[in-house]
Amino acid sequence: MEHPLSIYNTLTRKKEQFVPLHEPHVGMYVCGPTVYGDAHLGHARPAITFDLLFRYLTHLGYKVRYVRNITDVGHLENDADEGEDKIAKKARLEQLEPMEVVQFYVNRYHKAMDDLNVLPPSIEPHASGHIIEQIEVVKEILDNGYAYVSEGSVYFDVERYNKDFKYGKLSGRNIEDMLNTTRELDGQQEKRKAIDFALWKNASPEHIMRWPSPWGNGFPGWHMECTAMGRKYLGETFDIHGGGMDLVFPHHECEIAQAVASCGHEAVRYWMHNNMITINGQKMGKSLGNFITLDEFFSGNHASLTQAYSPMTIRFFILQAHYRSTVDFSNEALQASEKGLQRLLEAAANLDKLTPSATSSVELGGLRAKCFEAMNDDLNSPIVISHLFDATRAINSVLAGQATISEADLAELKEVFKLFLFDILGIKPEQQAEGGNNEAYGKVVDMLLQMRIDAKANKDWAMADKIRNELTALGFEIKDTKDGFEWKLSK
RNA sequence: GGUUCCUUGGCCGAGUGGCUAGGCACCGGUCUGCAAAACCGUUUACGGCGGUUCGAAUCCGCCAGGAACCUCCA
């Protein structure tokens, strides 16, 4: 099997040829959402980035097991509610069972992902369903001497670990700097050093998410679930681990330490990180309170939005930037994406209207190869899209009767569009109208436009313009063609 | 303060030592009863100052501005 794909490995800070450990199988783990609120635009970025990777690896012929977790046990909050995790806090506020909160937001997350045409992962494990596995890893680390028990909690001994291995290799930190700069946090006296991190946390009496363990009732530490679940489903060593750049430190750094401390070697071969989405130049994030949820984008119901943006517009917007660049949100940028996407989808639809000629006057110029080349270069989706726009011009020229295309070239274009636009980039044509009475409704529009044709035949321009203007005002896009007319809903 | 990174035309956004990225917007033309869509064409660029080089937006240095992480975060 060839290995055409290069990906940027955060660990080495270089693009590397991707060669799976157990070809043709690929193991891929991506940090999923903490389900204590609705998914926002920031959550769409990794989901779409790694969906692109999942789709592409599959197209290259790999058999991919894609694991994306659901974090439903915690992560402590840093505000006044000391020691209470996010899910538990939300549950108390809403007087619900924690798992009820989890289920509610998982359902909504799935819906949003489905709208974005993000394929479901192969396995979507819940942290709460893998407490036993996590306890086992904690035990191993304790047995190997890289952790200590303190007041019912277990902490990772970073200094001890750093004597045998290097802590900080992923994020480029060294332990001396961190010992000097780590801030004092909420009186964690039970930790020996500020840089030590929790493997298992003792639960205070009011803490409602808790499980029995050898160290008392509690819950797993912040980074343990990915180590335990990645190993369970992908093995002690697997190919790809992905997530947002903001997880590089401490989350992924701690995962590396946990893996090495428990089984003596690293688990992950390629670390991949998507960059952030910014708003006014700043990261869009939960803690900054500057996020816009996906549902708000889809409905347009947010003060910062001048209109609604469809899921495909959001997807296309994200794919128009390379995944390692920040992408800045603005209404202008989103509107540009919306129009560009429409143009591409229109061209894709136009392919079925083209009549082939004996020869081509348009030059495809190795379109398919160029698209593969771009994908192989660390998933350069913006370049793929630019090639598709080039093809769009060719398609429209033929449609306008200003160029010709051969049967073979037409077939090639159809295949390339299907392969790249729909299968790999994961764009799907958006539904034009909803409801069960589409046929009758369409016929009414046809009838109005037929009346307009009649008016035009009588040179009754006033009537012709009135029909067109009013339909336009209602959101229809009217085109006159040589045979009559075409229409569609403009959004 | 430490670590890492960024600064491209009106907006978004690729790229990279010499060859038009692309999209959106704008302008001119073709088409049209007029439009819309489409096609053709044009315009606007690589933060500042130095250096390396035959040649730098691309490499190096300094400066300015900005960001992420160092605390839950995609």
Coordinates of C-alpha atoms (C1' of nucleotides) in Angstrom, one line a residue:
Chain A
M1 CA 0.0 0.0 0.0
E2 CA 1.3 3.4 -0.8
H3 CA 1.4 6.1 1.8
P4 CA 0.7 9.4 0.0
L5 CA -0.5 11.3 3.0
S6 CA 1.6 13.6 5.1
I7 CA 0.4 15.1 8.3
Y8 CA 1.8 17.6 10.7
N9 CA 2.8 15.9 13.9
T10 CA 2.7 18.3 16.9
L11 CA 5.2 16.1 18.7
T12 CA 8.0 16.7 16.1
R13 CA 6.6 20.0 14.7
K14 CA 7.1 18.6 11.2
K15 CA 5.0 17.2 8.5
E16 CA 5.6 13.5 8.4
Q17 CA 4.5 10.7 6.0
F18 CA 1.7 8.9 7.6
V19 CA 2.3 5.2 7.9
P20 CA -0.1 3.2 10.0
L21 CA 1.2 0.8 12.6
H22 CA -0.9 -2.1 11.5
E23 CA -1.8 -1.5 7.9
P24 CA -4.5 -1.3 6.6
H25 CA -5.9 -0.6 10.0
V26 CA -5.8 2.9 11.5
G27 CA -6.6 3.8 15.0
M28 CA -7.6 7.3 15.7
Y29 CA -8.7 9.0 18.9
V30 CA -10.2 12.5 19.1
C31 CA -11.1 14.4 22.2
G32 CA -14.9 14.9 22.1
P33 CA -17.1 17.3 23.9
T34 CA -17.8 17.8 27.6
V35 CA -21.5 17.6 27.5
Y36 CA -22.7 20.3 29.9
G37 CA -23.9 22.8 27.3
D38 CA -24.7 23.2 23.7
A39 CA -22.0 22.8 21.1
H40 CA -20.7 26.1 19.7
L41 CA -18.8 27.1 16.6
G42 CA -15.5 26.1 18.3
H43 CA -16.7 22.5 18.8
A44 CA -17.5 22.3 15.1
R45 CA -13.8 22.8 14.2
P46 CA -12.3 19.6 15.5
A47 CA -15.4 17.6 14.6
I48 CA -15.1 18.8 11.0
T49 CA -11.4 18.6 10.8
F50 CA -11.2 15.0 12.0
D51 CA -14.3 14.1 10.0
L52 CA -12.3 15.2 7.0
L53 CA -9.4 13.1 8.1
F54 CA -11.7 10.1 8.8
R55 CA -13.3 10.4 5.4
Y56 CA -10.0 10.8 3.6
L57 CA -8.2 7.9 5.3
T58 CA -11.2 5.8 4.5
H59 CA -11.0 6.8 0.8
L60 CA -7.3 6.0 0.8
G61 CA -8.4 2.4 1.6
Y62 CA -7.6 2.3 5.3
K63 CA -9.9 0.6 7.7
V64 CA -10.3 3.3 10.3
R65 CA -11.4 2.8 13.9
Y66 CA -12.4 6.3 15.0
V67 CA -12.9 6.8 18.7
R68 CA -14.3 10.1 19.9
N69 CA -15.2 10.2 23.6
I70 CA -18.0 11.9 25.5
T71 CA -16.7 13.5 28.6
D72 CA -19.4 13.2 31.2
V73 CA -17.6 13.0 34.5
G74 CA -16.2 16.2 35.3
H75 CA -13.4 18.5 34.8
L76 CA -13.4 20.8 37.8
E77 CA -14.5 24.3 37.4
N78 CA -12.2 27.0 38.4
D79 CA -14.7 29.4 39.9
A80 CA -16.1 29.6 43.4
D81 CA -17.7 26.1 43.2
E82 CA -14.6 24.3 44.4
G83 CA -14.3 20.7 43.7
E84 CA -17.6 20.3 41.9
D85 CA -17.5 19.2 38.4
K86 CA -19.4 20.7 35.5
I87 CA -21.9 18.0 35.0
A88 CA -22.7 17.8 38.7
K89 CA -23.1 21.5 39.0
K90 CA -25.4 21.8 36.0
A91 CA -27.5 18.9 37.4
R92 CA -27.8 20.6 40.8
L93 CA -28.9 23.8 39.2
E94 CA -31.5 22.2 37.1
Q95 CA -32.5 19.6 39.6
L96 CA -31.8 16.8 37.3
E97 CA -30.0 13.5 37.4
P98 CA -26.4 14.0 36.1
M99 CA -27.0 11.4 33.4
E100 CA -30.1 13.2 32.4
V101 CA -28.1 16.3 31.7
V102 CA -25.5 14.2 29.9
Q103 CA -28.2 12.6 27.7
F104 CA -29.8 15.9 26.9
Y105 CA -26.7 17.5 25.6
V106 CA -25.4 14.3 23.9
N107 CA -28.6 14.2 21.9
R108 CA -28.3 17.8 20.9
Y109 CA -24.6 17.4 20.1
H110 CA -25.4 14.4 17.8
K111 CA -28.1 16.5 16.1
A112 CA -25.7 19.4 15.5
M113 CA -23.0 17.0 14.2
D114 CA -25.6 15.3 11.9
D115 CA -26.6 18.7 10.5
L116 CA -23.0 19.5 9.8
N117 CA -22.7 16.1 8.0
V118 CA -20.1 14.9 10.4
L119 CA -20.0 11.2 10.3
P120 CA -20.5 9.4 13.6
P121 CA -17.3 7.9 15.0
S122 CA -16.8 4.1 15.1
I123 CA -17.0 4.1 18.9
E124 CA -18.2 6.9 21.2
P125 CA -17.3 5.9 24.7
H126 CA -18.5 7.7 27.8
A127 CA -16.0 8.4 30.5
S128 CA -18.6 7.4 33.1
G129 CA -18.8 4.0 31.5
H130 CA -15.1 3.4 31.9
I131 CA -14.5 4.1 35.6
I132 CA -13.1 0.6 36.2
E133 CA -10.6 0.9 33.3
Q134 CA -9.5 4.3 34.6
I135 CA -8.9 2.9 38.1
E136 CA -6.8 0.2 36.6
V137 CA -4.5 2.7 34.9
V138 CA -4.2 4.7 38.1
K139 CA -3.2 1.5 40.0
E140 CA -0.5 0.8 37.4
I141 CA 0.9 4.2 37.7
L142 CA 1.0 3.9 41.5
D143 CA 2.6 0.5 41.2
N144 CA 5.3 1.9 39.0
G145 CA 6.0 4.6 41.5
Y146 CA 5.0 7.6 39.5
A147 CA 2.0 8.6 41.7
Y148 CA 1.2 9.1 45.4
V149 CA -2.0 8.9 47.4
S150 CA -3.0 11.9 49.5
E151 CA -6.2 12.3 51.5
G152 CA -8.2 10.0 49.3
S153 CA -6.9 11.4 46.0
V154 CA -4.1 10.1 43.8
Y155 CA -1.7 12.6 42.2
F156 CA 0.8 12.1 39.4
D157 CA 4.4 12.8 40.6
V158 CA 5.6 15.0 37.7
E159 CA 9.1 15.5 39.1
R160 CA 9.6 11.8 39.7
Y161 CA 8.5 11.1 36.2
N162 CA 10.7 13.8 34.8
K163 CA 13.7 12.1 36.3
D164 CA 13.1 9.0 34.1
F165 CA 11.4 10.5 31.1
K166 CA 10.9 14.0 29.8
Y167 CA 7.8 15.8 30.9
G168 CA 6.7 18.5 28.5
K169 CA 7.9 17.2 25.2
L170 CA 4.6 17.8 23.4
S171 CA 4.2 21.4 24.4
G172 CA 7.9 22.3 24.5
R173 CA 7.9 23.1 28.2
N174 CA 10.5 22.3 30.8
I175 CA 9.7 21.5 34.3
E176 CA 11.9 24.1 35.9
D177 CA 10.0 26.9 34.2
M178 CA 6.8 25.5 35.2
L179 CA 7.7 25.1 38.8
N180 CA 8.5 28.8 38.8
T181 CA 5.5 30.0 36.9
T182 CA 2.6 27.8 37.9
R183 CA 0.2 29.9 39.8
E184 CA -1.2 29.0 43.2
L185 CA -4.6 27.5 42.9
D186 CA -7.4 27.0 45.4
G187 CA -5.2 25.6 48.2
Q188 CA -4.3 22.3 46.8
Q189 CA -2.2 21.5 49.8
E190 CA -2.5 17.8 49.3
K191 CA -0.4 18.0 46.2
R192 CA 3.4 17.9 46.7
K193 CA 4.0 20.2 43.8
A194 CA 1.7 22.6 41.9
I195 CA 2.5 20.9 38.6
D196 CA 1.3 17.5 39.9
F197 CA -2.0 16.6 38.5
A198 CA -4.9 14.4 39.7
L199 CA -5.3 10.9 38.6
W200 CA -8.2 10.3 41.0
K201 CA -10.0 12.8 43.1
N202 CA -11.6 12.3 46.4
A203 CA -15.3 13.3 46.3
S204 CA -16.6 15.7 48.9
P205 CA -19.9 14.7 50.5
E206 CA -22.0 17.0 48.4
H207 CA -20.3 15.8 45.2
I208 CA -23.0 13.8 43.4
M209 CA -21.0 12.1 40.7
R210 CA -18.9 9.5 42.6
W211 CA -17.6 6.0 42.3
P212 CA -15.9 3.6 44.8
S213 CA -12.2 3.1 44.4
P214 CA -9.3 1.6 46.4
W215 CA -8.8 5.2 47.6
G216 CA -12.3 5.9 48.7
N217 CA -15.3 7.4 46.9
G218 CA -14.3 9.8 44.1
F219 CA -14.0 10.3 40.5
P220 CA -11.2 10.1 37.9
G221 CA -8.8 12.9 37.2
W222 CA -9.0 15.2 34.3
H223 CA -6.9 13.4 31.8
M224 CA -7.4 9.8 32.7
E225 CA -10.4 9.0 30.5
C226 CA -8.6 9.4 27.2
T227 CA -5.6 7.3 28.3
A228 CA -7.9 4.5 29.5
M229 CA -10.3 4.5 26.7
G230 CA -7.8 5.0 24.0
R231 CA -5.9 2.0 25.2
K232 CA -9.1 -0.1 25.6
Y233 CA -10.3 0.4 22.1
L234 CA -7.1 1.2 20.1
G235 CA -4.4 -0.7 22.0
E236 CA -1.3 0.3 23.9
T237 CA 0.0 2.1 20.8
F238 CA -2.1 3.6 18.2
D239 CA -1.8 5.9 15.2
I240 CA -3.5 9.3 15.6
H241 CA -4.7 11.4 18.5
G242 CA -6.4 14.6 17.7
G243 CA -8.0 17.5 19.5
G244 CA -7.9 21.3 19.7
M245 CA -4.7 23.2 20.2
D246 CA -5.8 24.4 23.6
L247 CA -5.6 20.8 24.8
V248 CA -1.9 20.4 24.0
F249 CA -1.1 21.5 27.5
P250 CA -1.9 20.2 30.0
H251 CA -4.3 17.6 28.7
H252 CA -2.3 15.8 26.1
E253 CA 0.9 16.3 27.9
C254 CA -0.6 14.6 30.8
E255 CA -1.9 11.8 28.6
I256 CA 1.6 11.1 27.4
A257 CA 2.9 11.0 30.9
Q258 CA 0.1 8.7 32.0
A259 CA 0.7 6.3 29.1
V260 CA 4.5 6.1 29.7
A261 CA 4.1 5.9 33.5
S262 CA 1.6 3.0 33.2
C263 CA 3.0 0.9 30.4
G264 CA 6.5 2.2 29.8
H265 CA 6.0 3.7 26.3
E266 CA 4.0 6.3 24.6
A267 CA 0.7 5.4 23.1
V268 CA 0.3 7.9 20.3
R269 CA 2.4 8.1 17.1
Y270 CA 0.9 11.2 15.4
W271 CA -0.5 14.1 17.4
M272 CA -2.8 16.4 15.5
H273 CA -4.2 19.7 16.7
N274 CA -6.7 22.0 15.1
N275 CA -6.4 25.7 15.6
M276 CA -9.0 27.9 17.2
I277 CA -11.9 29.9 15.8
T278 CA -11.6 33.5 16.8
I279 CA -14.1 36.3 17.2
N280 CA -12.8 39.8 17.2
G281 CA -9.3 38.3 17.2
Q282 CA -9.9 36.4 20.3
K283 CA -10.6 32.7 20.9
M284 CA -14.2 31.7 20.9
G285 CA -14.6 29.8 24.1
K286 CA -16.8 28.8 26.9
S287 CA -14.8 30.5 29.5
L288 CA -14.6 33.8 27.7
G289 CA -18.4 33.8 27.2
N290 CA -17.9 35.0 23.6
F291 CA -19.2 31.8 21.9
I292 CA -22.1 31.4 19.5
T293 CA -23.8 28.0 19.6
L294 CA -24.3 26.0 16.4
D295 CA -28.1 26.2 16.9
E296 CA -27.8 30.0 17.1
F297 CA -25.9 30.0 13.8
F298 CA -28.5 27.8 12.2
S299 CA -31.4 30.0 13.4
G300 CA -29.6 33.3 13.1
N301 CA -30.9 34.0 16.7
H302 CA -27.9 35.8 18.2
A303 CA -27.1 39.5 18.5
S304 CA -23.8 39.1 16.6
L305 CA -25.4 37.5 13.6
T306 CA -27.0 39.5 10.9
Q307 CA -28.7 36.4 9.4
A308 CA -28.9 32.6 9.8
Y309 CA -26.2 30.4 8.4
S310 CA -26.9 26.9 7.2
P311 CA -24.9 23.9 8.6
M312 CA -23.3 23.5 5.2
T313 CA -22.2 27.1 5.1
I314 CA -20.6 26.6 8.5
R315 CA -18.9 23.4 7.3
F316 CA -17.7 25.1 4.1
F317 CA -16.5 28.1 6.1
I318 CA -14.3 25.9 8.3
L319 CA -13.0 23.9 5.4
Q320 CA -12.0 27.1 3.5
A321 CA -9.2 27.6 6.1
H322 CA -6.5 25.2 6.8
Y323 CA -7.1 23.3 10.1
R324 CA -3.9 24.6 11.7
S325 CA -4.7 28.3 11.0
T326 CA -6.9 30.3 13.2
V327 CA -10.1 31.3 11.4
D328 CA -11.8 34.5 12.2
F329 CA -15.5 34.6 12.5
S330 CA -17.4 37.5 10.9
N331 CA -20.7 37.9 9.2
E332 CA -18.9 39.1 6.1
A333 CA -16.7 36.0 5.9
L334 CA -19.6 33.7 6.5
Q335 CA -21.6 35.4 3.8
A336 CA -18.7 35.1 1.4
S337 CA -18.6 31.3 2.2
E338 CA -22.3 31.0 1.7
K339 CA -22.1 32.5 -1.8
G340 CA -19.1 30.5 -2.7
L341 CA -20.7 27.3 -1.6
Q342 CA -23.8 28.1 -3.6
R343 CA -21.6 28.6 -6.6
L344 CA -19.9 25.3 -6.2
L345 CA -23.2 23.4 -5.6
E346 CA -24.7 25.1 -8.6
A347 CA -21.8 24.0 -10.7
A348 CA -22.1 20.4 -9.4
A349 CA -25.8 20.4 -10.3
N350 CA -25.0 22.0 -13.7
L351 CA -22.8 19.0 -14.6
D352 CA -26.0 17.0 -15.3
K353 CA -27.1 19.7 -17.7
L354 CA -24.0 19.7 -19.9
T355 CA -24.0 18.2 -23.4
P356 CA -20.7 16.6 -24.3
S357 CA -19.0 17.5 -27.5
A358 CA -16.4 15.6 -29.6
T359 CA -13.6 17.5 -28.0
S360 CA -12.9 19.7 -25.0
S361 CA -11.9 23.3 -25.2
V362 CA -11.7 23.5 -21.4
E363 CA -8.5 22.3 -19.8
L364 CA -9.0 20.2 -16.7
G365 CA -5.3 20.2 -16.0
G366 CA -5.0 17.1 -13.9
L367 CA -7.7 18.3 -11.5
R368 CA -8.1 15.0 -9.7
A369 CA -4.3 14.7 -9.1
K370 CA -4.1 18.3 -7.9
C371 CA -6.9 17.7 -5.4
F372 CA -5.2 14.6 -4.1
E373 CA -1.9 16.4 -3.9
A374 CA -3.6 19.1 -1.8
M375 CA -5.2 16.6 0.5
N376 CA -2.0 14.7 0.9
D377 CA -0.3 17.8 2.0
D378 CA -1.6 17.8 5.6
L379 CA -5.3 18.0 4.5
N380 CA -5.1 21.2 2.6
S381 CA -8.8 21.6 2.1
P382 CA -8.7 25.3 1.0
I383 CA -6.5 24.3 -1.9
V384 CA -8.9 21.5 -2.9
I385 CA -11.7 24.0 -2.8
S386 CA -9.8 26.5 -5.0
H387 CA -9.3 23.7 -7.6
L388 CA -13.0 23.0 -7.5
F389 CA -13.6 26.7 -8.1
D390 CA -11.4 26.5 -11.2
A391 CA -13.4 23.6 -12.4
T392 CA -16.6 25.5 -11.7
R393 CA -15.5 28.2 -14.2
A394 CA -15.0 25.5 -16.8
I395 CA -18.4 24.0 -16.1
N396 CA -20.1 27.3 -16.3
S397 CA -18.3 28.3 -19.5
V398 CA -19.6 25.1 -21.2
L399 CA -23.1 25.7 -19.9
A400 CA -22.9 29.3 -21.2
G401 CA -22.0 27.8 -24.6
Q402 CA -18.6 29.5 -24.6
A403 CA -16.7 26.3 -24.4
T404 CA -17.0 22.6 -25.1
I405 CA -16.3 19.5 -23.1
S406 CA -15.8 15.9 -24.2
E407 CA -17.7 13.0 -22.8
A408 CA -14.6 11.7 -21.0
D409 CA -13.8 15.1 -19.4
L410 CA -17.4 15.5 -18.3
A411 CA -17.4 12.1 -16.7
E412 CA -14.1 13.0 -15.0
L413 CA -15.6 16.2 -13.6
K414 CA -18.6 14.4 -12.3
E415 CA -16.4 11.9 -10.5
V416 CA -14.1 14.5 -9.1
F417 CA -16.9 16.5 -7.7
K418 CA -18.6 13.5 -6.2
L419 CA -15.3 12.3 -4.7
F420 CA -13.9 15.5 -3.4
L421 CA -16.8 17.9 -2.8
F422 CA -19.3 15.4 -1.5
D423 CA -17.5 12.3 -0.2
I424 CA -14.2 13.8 1.2
L425 CA -15.1 17.4 2.0
G426 CA -18.5 16.1 3.1
I427 CA -20.6 18.8 1.6
K428 CA -24.1 17.8 0.8
P429 CA -26.6 19.8 -1.3
E430 CA -29.0 21.5 1.0
Q431 CA -32.7 20.8 0.9
Q432 CA -34.5 23.5 -0.9
A433 CA -37.9 23.3 0.7
E434 CA -39.5 21.4 3.5
G435 CA -42.9 19.9 4.1
G436 CA -45.0 17.4 2.4
N437 CA -46.7 19.7 -0.2
N438 CA -43.6 20.5 -2.2
E439 CA -45.1 19.4 -5.5
A440 CA -48.2 21.6 -5.3
Y441 CA -46.1 24.5 -4.0
G442 CA -43.6 24.1 -6.8
K443 CA -46.4 24.1 -9.3
V444 CA -47.8 27.3 -8.0
V445 CA -44.4 29.0 -8.5
D446 CA -44.2 27.5 -12.0
M447 CA -47.7 28.8 -12.7
L448 CA -46.8 32.3 -11.6
L449 CA -43.7 32.3 -13.8
Q450 CA -45.6 30.9 -16.7
M451 CA -47.9 33.9 -16.3
R452 CA -44.8 36.1 -16.4
I453 CA -43.8 34.5 -19.7
D454 CA -47.2 35.3 -21.1
A455 CA -46.8 38.9 -19.8
K456 CA -43.4 39.1 -21.5
A457 CA -44.8 37.8 -24.7
N458 CA -47.3 40.7 -24.6
K459 CA -44.6 43.1 -23.7
D460 CA -46.4 43.8 -20.4
W461 CA -43.1 44.6 -18.6
A462 CA -44.9 46.0 -15.7
M463 CA -46.7 42.8 -14.9
A464 CA -43.5 40.7 -15.7
D465 CA -41.4 42.7 -13.3
K466 CA -44.1 42.7 -10.6
I467 CA -44.2 38.9 -10.6
R468 CA -40.4 38.6 -10.5
N469 CA -39.9 41.3 -7.9
E470 CA -42.5 40.0 -5.6
L471 CA -41.1 36.4 -5.9
T472 CA -37.6 37.8 -5.3
A473 CA -38.9 39.6 -2.2
L474 CA -40.2 36.3 -0.9
G475 CA -36.8 34.7 -1.2
F476 CA -36.9 33.2 -4.7
E477 CA -34.2 33.6 -7.2
I478 CA -35.6 33.9 -10.7
K479 CA -33.5 33.3 -13.9
D480 CA -34.7 33.7 -17.4
T481 CA -33.4 31.2 -19.8
K482 CA -33.7 30.8 -23.5
D483 CA -36.3 28.0 -23.0
G484 CA -38.3 29.8 -20.3
F485 CA -37.3 30.2 -16.7
E486 CA -35.6 28.6 -13.7
W487 CA -36.2 29.3 -10.1
K488 CA -35.0 28.3 -6.7
L489 CA -35.1 29.5 -3.2
S490 CA -32.2 31.7 -2.6
K491 CA -31.5 30.3 0.9
Chain B
rG1 C1' 7.2 36.6 33.4
rG2 C1' 7.8 31.5 30.7
rU3 C1' 6.6 28.4 26.2
rU4 C1' 4.7 28.4 21.2
rC5 C1' 2.8 30.9 17.1
rC6 C1' 0.8 34.7 13.9
rU7 C1' 0.9 39.7 10.9
rU8 C1' -0.9 38.7 2.9
rG9 C1' -4.9 43.4 -1.4
rG10 C1' -11.8 46.4 0.8
rC11 C1' -13.1 41.4 3.6
rC12 C1' -11.9 36.1 4.2
rG13 C1' -7.9 33.0 3.1
rA14 C1' -3.8 29.6 0.4
rG15 C1' 1.2 29.6 -0.8
rU16 C1' 6.4 30.1 -0.8
rG17 C1' 13.4 31.9 -2.5
rG18 C1' 12.3 33.6 -9.2
rC19 C1' 6.2 31.4 -12.3
rU20 C1' -2.0 34.4 -11.9
rA21 C1' -3.9 30.8 -5.5
rG22 C1' -9.1 30.8 -4.7
rG23 C1' -13.7 33.0 -2.8
rC24 C1' -16.6 37.4 -1.5
rA25 C1' -16.9 42.6 -2.7
rC26 C1' -15.8 46.6 -6.4
rC27 C1' -15.3 48.3 -11.6
rG28 C1' -15.8 47.6 -17.2
rG29 C1' -17.8 44.4 -21.1
rU30 C1' -21.0 40.2 -23.1
rC31 C1' -25.9 38.2 -22.5
rU32 C1' -31.2 40.2 -21.2
rG33 C1' -37.1 44.2 -22.7
rC34 C1' -34.7 45.5 -17.9
rA35 C1' -32.6 42.3 -14.4
rA36 C1' -30.7 38.0 -12.0
rA37 C1' -27.3 34.1 -13.0
rA38 C1' -23.3 33.0 -16.0
rC39 C1' -19.0 34.2 -19.0
rC40 C1' -14.8 37.6 -20.3
rG41 C1' -11.5 41.4 -18.6
rU42 C1' -9.4 45.0 -15.0
rU43 C1' -7.8 47.0 -10.2
rU44 C1' -5.9 46.5 -4.9
rA45 C1' -0.7 42.5 -1.4
rC46 C1' 2.6 40.3 1.3
rG47 C1' 3.4 44.8 9.5
rG48 C1' 8.2 48.2 9.9
rC49 C1' 13.7 48.5 9.5
rG50 C1' 18.1 46.0 8.4
rG51 C1' 20.9 41.6 6.5
rU52 C1' 21.9 37.0 3.3
rU53 C1' 21.1 36.3 -2.2
rC54 C1' 21.8 37.3 -9.1
rG55 C1' 16.7 37.5 -6.9
rA56 C1' 12.7 37.5 -0.6
rA57 C1' 6.2 38.3 0.7
rU58 C1' 9.1 33.5 1.3
rC59 C1' 15.6 32.6 4.9
rC60 C1' 18.2 35.4 9.2
rG61 C1' 18.2 39.5 12.9
rC62 C1' 15.9 43.6 15.4
rC63 C1' 11.4 46.5 16.2
rA64 C1' 6.0 47.1 16.4
rG65 C1' 1.3 44.8 16.9
rG66 C1' -1.7 40.5 18.0
rA67 C1' -2.9 35.4 19.6
rA68 C1' -2.8 30.5 22.2
rC69 C1' -1.1 27.8 26.3
rC70 C1' 0.9 28.2 31.4
rU71 C1' -6.3 27.4 35.1
rC72 C1' -11.9 24.3 32.9
rC73 C1' -11.9 25.2 27.5
rA74 C1' -12.5 22.5 20.8

